[in-house]
Each structure stands twice: as structure tokens, then as C-alpha cells.
PDB file of C-alpha atoms in Angstrom:
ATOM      1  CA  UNK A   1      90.615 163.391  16.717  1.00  0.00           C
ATOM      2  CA  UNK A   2      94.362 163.449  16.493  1.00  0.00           C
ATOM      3  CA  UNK A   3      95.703 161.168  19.480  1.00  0.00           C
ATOM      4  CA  UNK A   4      98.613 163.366  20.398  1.00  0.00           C
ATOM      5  CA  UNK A   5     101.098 160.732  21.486  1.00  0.00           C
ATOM      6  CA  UNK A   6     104.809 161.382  20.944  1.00  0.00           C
ATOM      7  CA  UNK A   7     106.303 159.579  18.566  1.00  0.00           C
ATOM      8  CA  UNK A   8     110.282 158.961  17.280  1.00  0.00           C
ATOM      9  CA  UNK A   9     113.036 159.368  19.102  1.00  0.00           C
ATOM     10  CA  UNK A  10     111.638 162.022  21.443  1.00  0.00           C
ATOM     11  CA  UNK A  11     108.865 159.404  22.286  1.00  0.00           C
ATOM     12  CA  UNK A  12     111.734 157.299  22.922  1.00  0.00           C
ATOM     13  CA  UNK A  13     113.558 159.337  25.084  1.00  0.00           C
ATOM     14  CA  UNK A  14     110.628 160.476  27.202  1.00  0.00           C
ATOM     15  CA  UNK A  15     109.904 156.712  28.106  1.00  0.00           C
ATOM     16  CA  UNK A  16     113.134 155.585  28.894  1.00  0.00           C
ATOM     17  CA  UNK A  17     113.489 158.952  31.196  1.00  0.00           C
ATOM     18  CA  UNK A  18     110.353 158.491  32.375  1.00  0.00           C
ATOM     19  CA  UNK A  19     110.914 154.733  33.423  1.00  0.00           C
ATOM     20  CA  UNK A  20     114.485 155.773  34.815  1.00  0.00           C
ATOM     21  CA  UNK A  21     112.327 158.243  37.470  1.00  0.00           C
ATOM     22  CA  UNK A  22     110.269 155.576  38.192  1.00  0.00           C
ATOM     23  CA  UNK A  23     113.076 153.441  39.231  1.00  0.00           C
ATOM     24  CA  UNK A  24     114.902 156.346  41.613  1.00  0.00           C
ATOM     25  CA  UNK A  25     112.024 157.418  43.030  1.00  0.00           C
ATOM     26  CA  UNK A  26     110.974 153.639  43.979  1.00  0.00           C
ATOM     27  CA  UNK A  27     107.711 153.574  41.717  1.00  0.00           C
ATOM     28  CA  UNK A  28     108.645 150.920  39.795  1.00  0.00           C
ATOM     29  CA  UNK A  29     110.259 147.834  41.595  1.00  0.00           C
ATOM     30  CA  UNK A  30     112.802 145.084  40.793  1.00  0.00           C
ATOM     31  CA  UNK A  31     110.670 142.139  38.976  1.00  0.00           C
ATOM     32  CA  UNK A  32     107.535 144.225  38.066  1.00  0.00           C
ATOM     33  CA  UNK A  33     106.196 143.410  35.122  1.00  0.00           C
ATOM     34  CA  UNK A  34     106.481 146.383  32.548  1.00  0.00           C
ATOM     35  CA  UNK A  35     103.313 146.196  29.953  1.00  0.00           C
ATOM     36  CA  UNK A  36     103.195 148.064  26.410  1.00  0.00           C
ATOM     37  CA  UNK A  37     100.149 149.654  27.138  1.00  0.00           C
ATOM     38  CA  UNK A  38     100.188 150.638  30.128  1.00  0.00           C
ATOM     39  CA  UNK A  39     103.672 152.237  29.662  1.00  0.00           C
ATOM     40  CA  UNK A  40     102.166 153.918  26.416  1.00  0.00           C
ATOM     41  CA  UNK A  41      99.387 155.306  27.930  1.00  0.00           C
ATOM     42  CA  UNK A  42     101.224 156.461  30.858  1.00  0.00           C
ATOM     43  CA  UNK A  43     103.688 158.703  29.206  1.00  0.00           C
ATOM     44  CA  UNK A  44     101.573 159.384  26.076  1.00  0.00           C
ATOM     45  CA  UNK A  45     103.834 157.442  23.569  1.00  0.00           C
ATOM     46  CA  UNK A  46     103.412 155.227  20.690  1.00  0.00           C
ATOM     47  CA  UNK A  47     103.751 151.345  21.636  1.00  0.00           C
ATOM     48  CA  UNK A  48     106.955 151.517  19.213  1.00  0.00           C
ATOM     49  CA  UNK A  49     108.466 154.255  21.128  1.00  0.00           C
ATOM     50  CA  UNK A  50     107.549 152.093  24.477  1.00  0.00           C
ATOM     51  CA  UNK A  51     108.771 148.654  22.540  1.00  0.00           C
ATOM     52  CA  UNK A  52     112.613 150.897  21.673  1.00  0.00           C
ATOM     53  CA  UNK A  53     112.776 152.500  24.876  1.00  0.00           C
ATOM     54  CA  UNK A  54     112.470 148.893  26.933  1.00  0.00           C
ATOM     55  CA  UNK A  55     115.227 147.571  24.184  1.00  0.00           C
ATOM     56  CA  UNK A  56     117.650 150.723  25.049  1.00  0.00           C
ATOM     57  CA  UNK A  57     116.597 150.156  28.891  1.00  0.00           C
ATOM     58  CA  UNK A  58     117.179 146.509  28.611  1.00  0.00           C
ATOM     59  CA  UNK A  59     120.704 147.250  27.025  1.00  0.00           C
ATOM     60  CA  UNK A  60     121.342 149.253  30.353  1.00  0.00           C
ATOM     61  CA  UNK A  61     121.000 146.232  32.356  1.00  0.00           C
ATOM     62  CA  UNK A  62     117.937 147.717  34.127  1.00  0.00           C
ATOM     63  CA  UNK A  63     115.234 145.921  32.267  1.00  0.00           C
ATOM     64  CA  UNK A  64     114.839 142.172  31.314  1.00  0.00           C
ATOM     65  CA  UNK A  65     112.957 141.306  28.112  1.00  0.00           C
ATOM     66  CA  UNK A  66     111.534 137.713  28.269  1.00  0.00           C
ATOM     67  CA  UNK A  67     110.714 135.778  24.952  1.00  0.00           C
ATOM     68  CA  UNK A  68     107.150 135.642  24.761  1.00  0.00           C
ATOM     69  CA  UNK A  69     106.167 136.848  28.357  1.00  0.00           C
ATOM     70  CA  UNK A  70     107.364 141.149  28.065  1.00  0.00           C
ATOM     71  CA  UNK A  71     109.177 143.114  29.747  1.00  0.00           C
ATOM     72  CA  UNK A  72     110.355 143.750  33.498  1.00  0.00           C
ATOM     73  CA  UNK A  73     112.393 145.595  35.974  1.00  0.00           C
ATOM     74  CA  UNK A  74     115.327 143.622  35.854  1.00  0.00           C
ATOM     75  CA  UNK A  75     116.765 142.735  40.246  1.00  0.00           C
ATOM     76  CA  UNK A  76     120.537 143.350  41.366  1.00  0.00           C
ATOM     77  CA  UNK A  77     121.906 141.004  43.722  1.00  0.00           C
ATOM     78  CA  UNK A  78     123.467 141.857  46.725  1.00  0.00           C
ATOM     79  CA  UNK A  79     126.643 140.208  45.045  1.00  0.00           C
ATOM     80  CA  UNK A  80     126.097 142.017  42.041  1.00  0.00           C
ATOM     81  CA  UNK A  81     125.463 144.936  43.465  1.00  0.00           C
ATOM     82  CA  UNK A  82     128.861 144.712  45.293  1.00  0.00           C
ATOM     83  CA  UNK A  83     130.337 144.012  42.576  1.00  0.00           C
ATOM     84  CA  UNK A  84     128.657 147.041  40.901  1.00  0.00           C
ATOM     85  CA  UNK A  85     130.286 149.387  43.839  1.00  0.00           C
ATOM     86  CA  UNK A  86     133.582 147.835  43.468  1.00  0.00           C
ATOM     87  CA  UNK A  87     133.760 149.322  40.005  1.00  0.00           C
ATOM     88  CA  UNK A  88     132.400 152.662  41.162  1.00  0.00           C
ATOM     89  CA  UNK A  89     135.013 152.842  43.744  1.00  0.00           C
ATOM     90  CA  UNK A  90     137.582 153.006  41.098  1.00  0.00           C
ATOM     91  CA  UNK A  91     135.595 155.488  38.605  1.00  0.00           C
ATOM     92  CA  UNK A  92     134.536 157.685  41.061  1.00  0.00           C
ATOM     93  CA  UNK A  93     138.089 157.764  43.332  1.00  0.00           C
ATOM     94  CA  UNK A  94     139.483 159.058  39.942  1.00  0.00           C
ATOM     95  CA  UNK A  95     137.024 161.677  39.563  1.00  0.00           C
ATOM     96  CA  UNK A  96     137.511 163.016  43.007  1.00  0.00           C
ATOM     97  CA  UNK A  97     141.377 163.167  42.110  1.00  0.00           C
ATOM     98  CA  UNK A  98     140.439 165.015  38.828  1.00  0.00           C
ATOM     99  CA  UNK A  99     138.272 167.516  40.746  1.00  0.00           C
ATOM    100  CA  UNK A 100     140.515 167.930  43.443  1.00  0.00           C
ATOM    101  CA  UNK A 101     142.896 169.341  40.435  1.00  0.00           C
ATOM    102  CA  UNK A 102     140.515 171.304  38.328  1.00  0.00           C
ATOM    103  CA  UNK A 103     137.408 172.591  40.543  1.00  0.00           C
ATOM    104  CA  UNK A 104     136.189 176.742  39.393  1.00  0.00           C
ATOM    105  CA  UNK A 105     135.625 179.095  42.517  1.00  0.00           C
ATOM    106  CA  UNK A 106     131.963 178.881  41.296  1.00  0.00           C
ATOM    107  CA  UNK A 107     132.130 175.279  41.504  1.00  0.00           C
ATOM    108  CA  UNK A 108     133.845 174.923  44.883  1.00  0.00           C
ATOM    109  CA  UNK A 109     131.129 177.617  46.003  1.00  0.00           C
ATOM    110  CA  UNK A 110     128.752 174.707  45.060  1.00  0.00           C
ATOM    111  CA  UNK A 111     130.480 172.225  46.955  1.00  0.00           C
ATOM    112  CA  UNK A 112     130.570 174.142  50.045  1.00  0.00           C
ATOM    113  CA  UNK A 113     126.898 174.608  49.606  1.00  0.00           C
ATOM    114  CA  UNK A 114     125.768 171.093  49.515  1.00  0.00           C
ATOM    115  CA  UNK A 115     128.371 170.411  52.145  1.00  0.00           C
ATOM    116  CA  UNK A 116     126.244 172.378  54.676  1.00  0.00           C
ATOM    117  CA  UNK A 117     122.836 171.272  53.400  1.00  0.00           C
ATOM    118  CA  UNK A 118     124.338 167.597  53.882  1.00  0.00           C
ATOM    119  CA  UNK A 119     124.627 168.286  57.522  1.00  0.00           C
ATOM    120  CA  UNK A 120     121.968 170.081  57.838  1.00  0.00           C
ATOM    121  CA  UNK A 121     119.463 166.986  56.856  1.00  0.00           C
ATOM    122  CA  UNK A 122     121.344 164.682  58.992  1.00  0.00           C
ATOM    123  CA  UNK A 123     120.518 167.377  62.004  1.00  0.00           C
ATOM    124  CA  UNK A 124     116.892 167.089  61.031  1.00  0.00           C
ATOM    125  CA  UNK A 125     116.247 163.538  60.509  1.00  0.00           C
ATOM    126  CA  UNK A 126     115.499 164.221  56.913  1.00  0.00           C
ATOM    127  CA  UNK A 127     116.770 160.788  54.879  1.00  0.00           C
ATOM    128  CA  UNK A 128     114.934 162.084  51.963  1.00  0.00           C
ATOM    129  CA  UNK A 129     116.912 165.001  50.796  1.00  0.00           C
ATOM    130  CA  UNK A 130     119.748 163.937  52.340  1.00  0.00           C
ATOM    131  CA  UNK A 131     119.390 160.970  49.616  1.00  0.00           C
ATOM    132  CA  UNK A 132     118.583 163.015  47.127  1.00  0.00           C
ATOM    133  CA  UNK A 133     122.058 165.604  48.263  1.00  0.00           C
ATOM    134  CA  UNK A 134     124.341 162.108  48.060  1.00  0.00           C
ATOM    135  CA  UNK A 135     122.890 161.832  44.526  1.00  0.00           C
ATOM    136  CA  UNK A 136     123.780 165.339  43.406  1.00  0.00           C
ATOM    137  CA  UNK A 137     126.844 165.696  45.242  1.00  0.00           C
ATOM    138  CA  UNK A 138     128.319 162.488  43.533  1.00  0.00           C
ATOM    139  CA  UNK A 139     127.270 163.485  40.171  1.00  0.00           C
ATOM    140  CA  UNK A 140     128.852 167.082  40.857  1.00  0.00           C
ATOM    141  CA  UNK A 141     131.882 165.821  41.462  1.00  0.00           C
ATOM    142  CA  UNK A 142     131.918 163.600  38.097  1.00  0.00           C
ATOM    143  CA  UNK A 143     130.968 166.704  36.376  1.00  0.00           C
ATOM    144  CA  UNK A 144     133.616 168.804  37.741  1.00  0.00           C
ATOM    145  CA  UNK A 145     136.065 166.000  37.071  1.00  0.00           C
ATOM    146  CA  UNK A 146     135.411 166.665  33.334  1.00  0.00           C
ATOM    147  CA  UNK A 147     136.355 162.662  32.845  1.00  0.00           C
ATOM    148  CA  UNK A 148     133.387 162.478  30.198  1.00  0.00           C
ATOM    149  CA  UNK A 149     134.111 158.509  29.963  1.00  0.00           C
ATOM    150  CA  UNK A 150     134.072 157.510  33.444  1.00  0.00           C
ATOM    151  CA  UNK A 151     130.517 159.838  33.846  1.00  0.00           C
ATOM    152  CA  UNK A 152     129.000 157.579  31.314  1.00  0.00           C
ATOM    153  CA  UNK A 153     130.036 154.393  32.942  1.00  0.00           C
ATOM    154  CA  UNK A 154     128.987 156.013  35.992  1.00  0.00           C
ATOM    155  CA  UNK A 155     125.330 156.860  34.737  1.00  0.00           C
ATOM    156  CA  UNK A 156     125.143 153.045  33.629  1.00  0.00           C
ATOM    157  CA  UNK A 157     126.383 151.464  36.832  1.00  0.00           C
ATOM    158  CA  UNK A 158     124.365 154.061  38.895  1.00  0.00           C
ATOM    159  CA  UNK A 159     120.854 152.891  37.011  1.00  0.00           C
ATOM    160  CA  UNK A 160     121.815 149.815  38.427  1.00  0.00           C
ATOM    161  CA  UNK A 161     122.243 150.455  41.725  1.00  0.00           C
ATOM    162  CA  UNK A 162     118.906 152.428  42.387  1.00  0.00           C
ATOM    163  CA  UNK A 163     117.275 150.246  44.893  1.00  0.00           C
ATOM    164  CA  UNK A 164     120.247 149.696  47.033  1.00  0.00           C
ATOM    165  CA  UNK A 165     121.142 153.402  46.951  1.00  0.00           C
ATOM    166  CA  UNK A 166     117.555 154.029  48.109  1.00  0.00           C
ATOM    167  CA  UNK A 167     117.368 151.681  50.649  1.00  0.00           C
ATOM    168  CA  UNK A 168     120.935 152.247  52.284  1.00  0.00           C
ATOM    169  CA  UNK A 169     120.035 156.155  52.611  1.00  0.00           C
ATOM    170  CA  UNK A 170     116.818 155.523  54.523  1.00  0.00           C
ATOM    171  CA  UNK A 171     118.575 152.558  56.444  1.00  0.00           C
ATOM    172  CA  UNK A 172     118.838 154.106  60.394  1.00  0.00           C
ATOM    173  CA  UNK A 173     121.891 155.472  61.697  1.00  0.00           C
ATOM    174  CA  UNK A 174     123.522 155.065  58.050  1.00  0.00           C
ATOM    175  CA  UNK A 175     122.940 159.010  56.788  1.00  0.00           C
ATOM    176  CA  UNK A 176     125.217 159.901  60.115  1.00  0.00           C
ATOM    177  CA  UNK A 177     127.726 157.045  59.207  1.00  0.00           C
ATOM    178  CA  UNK A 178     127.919 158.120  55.584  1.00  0.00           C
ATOM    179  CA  UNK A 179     128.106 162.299  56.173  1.00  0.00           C
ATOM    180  CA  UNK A 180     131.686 162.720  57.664  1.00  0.00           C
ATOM    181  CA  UNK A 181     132.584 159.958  54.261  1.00  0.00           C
ATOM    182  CA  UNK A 182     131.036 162.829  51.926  1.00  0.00           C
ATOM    183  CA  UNK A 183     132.466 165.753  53.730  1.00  0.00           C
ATOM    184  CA  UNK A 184     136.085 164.155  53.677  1.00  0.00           C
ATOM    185  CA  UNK A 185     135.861 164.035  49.998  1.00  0.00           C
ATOM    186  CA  UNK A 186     134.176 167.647  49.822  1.00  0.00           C
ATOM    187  CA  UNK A 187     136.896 168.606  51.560  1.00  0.00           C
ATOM    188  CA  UNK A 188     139.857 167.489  50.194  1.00  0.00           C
ATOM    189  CA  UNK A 189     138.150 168.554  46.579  1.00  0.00           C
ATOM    190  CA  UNK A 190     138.319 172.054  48.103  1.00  0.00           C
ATOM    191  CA  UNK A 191     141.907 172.014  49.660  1.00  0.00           C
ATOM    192  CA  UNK A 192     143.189 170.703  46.303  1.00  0.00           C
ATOM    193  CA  UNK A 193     144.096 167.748  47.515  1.00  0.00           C
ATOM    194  CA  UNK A 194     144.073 164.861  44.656  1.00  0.00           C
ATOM    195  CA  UNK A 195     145.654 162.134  46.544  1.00  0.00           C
ATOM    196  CA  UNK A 196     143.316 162.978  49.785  1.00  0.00           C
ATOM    197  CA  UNK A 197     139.976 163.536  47.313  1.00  0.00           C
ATOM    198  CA  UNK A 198     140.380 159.949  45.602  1.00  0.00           C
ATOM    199  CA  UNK A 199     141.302 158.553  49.148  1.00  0.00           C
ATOM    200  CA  UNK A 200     138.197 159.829  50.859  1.00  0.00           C
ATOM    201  CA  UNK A 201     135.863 158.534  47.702  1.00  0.00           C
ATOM    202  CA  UNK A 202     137.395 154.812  47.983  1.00  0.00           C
ATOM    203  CA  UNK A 203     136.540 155.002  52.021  1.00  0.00           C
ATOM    204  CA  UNK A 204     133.307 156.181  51.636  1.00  0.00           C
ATOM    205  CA  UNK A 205     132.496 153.587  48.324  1.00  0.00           C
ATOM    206  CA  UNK A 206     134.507 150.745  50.929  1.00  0.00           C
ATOM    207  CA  UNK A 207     132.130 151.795  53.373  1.00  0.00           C
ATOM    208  CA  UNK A 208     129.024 151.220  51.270  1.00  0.00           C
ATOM    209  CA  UNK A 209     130.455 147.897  49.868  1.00  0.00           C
ATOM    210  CA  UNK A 210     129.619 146.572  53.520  1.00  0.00           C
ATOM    211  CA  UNK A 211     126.603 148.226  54.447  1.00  0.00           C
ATOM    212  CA  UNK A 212     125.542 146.147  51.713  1.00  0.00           C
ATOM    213  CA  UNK A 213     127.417 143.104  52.402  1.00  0.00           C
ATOM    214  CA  UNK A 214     125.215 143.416  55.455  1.00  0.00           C
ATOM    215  CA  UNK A 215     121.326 144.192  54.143  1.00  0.00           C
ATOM    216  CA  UNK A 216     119.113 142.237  55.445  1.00  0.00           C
ATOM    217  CA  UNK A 217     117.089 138.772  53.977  1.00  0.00           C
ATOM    218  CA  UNK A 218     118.935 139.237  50.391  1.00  0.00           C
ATOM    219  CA  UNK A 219     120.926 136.545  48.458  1.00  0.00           C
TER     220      UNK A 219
END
């Protein structure tokens, strides 16, 4: 009975995306262990395509591979993760200032969207989309900024910085600190306003740099 398992490079990719999910969403955690098997059965893959995808993971930064003892999800620091953020800061003030410059009707139609669906799940109490919103709307803005390098560096230092993005967003009071941050850089992208958009995205990545400088019982 043929086993049905993918296999290649598209058993490859499906593990590695399927591990990266796992990550965001908080189903897999920093130091859990990450076993062949399971990982093969889970997402129907060969153990080869489980073995590459943990190497192109662990290339990432996000997984450790330990001689003789496997794989797991690799921990960030606090310091690190600062660290990680400073970086960000820079990448993602000069996307802002790109956008600011370049930004379609269509896509400034998008912005205004998310804009109002931002405030909306602060008005409800909902940290879960409003999470998921700061996600898209930072990504958008890379997109829009067309800077092709600085969204790859992004996507790498953003794997990263998973569990502290999840647990700032549902820390209380911080999706009301962090909205006015997002809109200020929404709306300077739609005035086309470079100097204002990159400004707005430093503040906001400042302003995360202590909220994490701050989280609790970390070293």
C-alpha cells in the first residue's frame, strides 16, 4: 500500500512551513525537543525531508541541532532578542520611508483598511487579531516598500522573534500602547511622508525594545 508521504523538496518545504506555524501560533515552544518521527508523521513527510527541513530551520537560527541528542526549538534571550529589534528598527524604518514614497491607491486603500480594523480590536479587547493585524500590517509595509533585501532579512529576524512578538501582544495594556505607534506610521505612509513614515517605525520598534527590556523572570 503506497505510503503517500511527500517527498523532495516539496516535503521539505511543507515541514519547514509547517514547523514555522507551529512556532507563531505558540504550538511548538523554545527548548522542545523536535523528534524525526514524530515530525514525519505529523506532516506526512519522509524522515529525509524532516532531517533537511530541521538543517534549513537550524540555518535560520530557529532550531538547534545537538550532536547525538536531535533537534530542538532553539530560545532567544531577552538580550538577544533586543538586539534582534535593534536591527529591525533600522530595516523596517527604511521600508516605511520607501513606502511612504511609492505606495498604489490600491495599496493605501489597504492600509487604511487595517488601520481601522487595528482600532477596532483594541475597542474590543481582542489581542488575538489585533496580533495577528501587527503581523500583516508590518509585512505590508515591507512589501509595499519593494526593498526585496531588507524583506528577507526581515523574514529571518522575524522567525526569531516569534515568542516575544506573541507574548508582548497579549501583554495587558500593551495593544493600546502600541496602536497610536502603528497608526503614526500608517499615517505618514499615506500622507507621503518618508521622513515622518521611517520616524514613526523607529518609535514604535524603540518602544518595543523596552517593553522587552522589561518582561518579566527572563535573563
Amino acid at each position: 500500500m503506497a505510503d503517500n508521504r511527500v517527498t523532495g523538496q516539496e516535503g521539505r518545504r511543507v515541514v519547514s512551513t509547517g514547523i514555522r506555524r507551529a512556532l507563531s501560533s505558540g504550538d511548538m515552544v523554545p527548548g522542545q525537543r523536535l523528534v524525526e518521527q514524530e515530525l514525519a508523521e505529523t506532516f506526512r513527510a519522509t524522515r529525509s525531508c524532516v532531517r533537511e527541513a530541521l538543517q534549513d530551520l537550524a540555518a535560520e537560527d530557529l532550531v538547534e541541532l545537538i550532536p547525538r541528542r536531535g533537534a530542538r526549538v532553539r530560545a532567544v534571550s531577552v538580550n538577544e532578542a533586543v538586539q534582534i529589534t535593534e536591527c529591525r528598527a533600522s530595516l523596517e524604518g527604511l521600508c516605511a520611508r520607501r513606502a511612504a514614497g511609492v505606495a498604489t491607491e490600491e495599496q493605501r486603500d489597504i492600509l487604511r483598511e487595517t488601520r481601522e480594523n487595528m482600532s477596532k480590536a483594541v475597542a474590543a479587547g481582542d489581542p488575538e487579531t489585533y496580533s495577528a493585524l501587527n503581523r500583516r500590517l508590518h509585512d505590508l509595509i515591507a512589501e509595499i516598500s519593494g526593498q526585496k533585501v531588507a524583506q528577507g532579512l526581515l523574514d529571518r529576524l522575524n522567525g526569531q522573534m516569534v515568542r516575544y512578538q506573541f507574548r508582548l501582544s497579549l501583554r495587558p495594556g500593551r495593544p493600546a500602547q502600541s496602536l497610536p505607534q502603528h497608526l503614526a506610521i500608517i499615517d505618514a505612509i499615506l500622507a507621503g511622508d518618508p521622513e515622518a513614515a521611517e520616524a514613526a517605525s523607529r518609535a514604535h520598534l524603540d518602544s518595543v525594545v523596552e517593553a522587552l527590556r522589561a518582561t518579566p523572570g527572563e535573563s
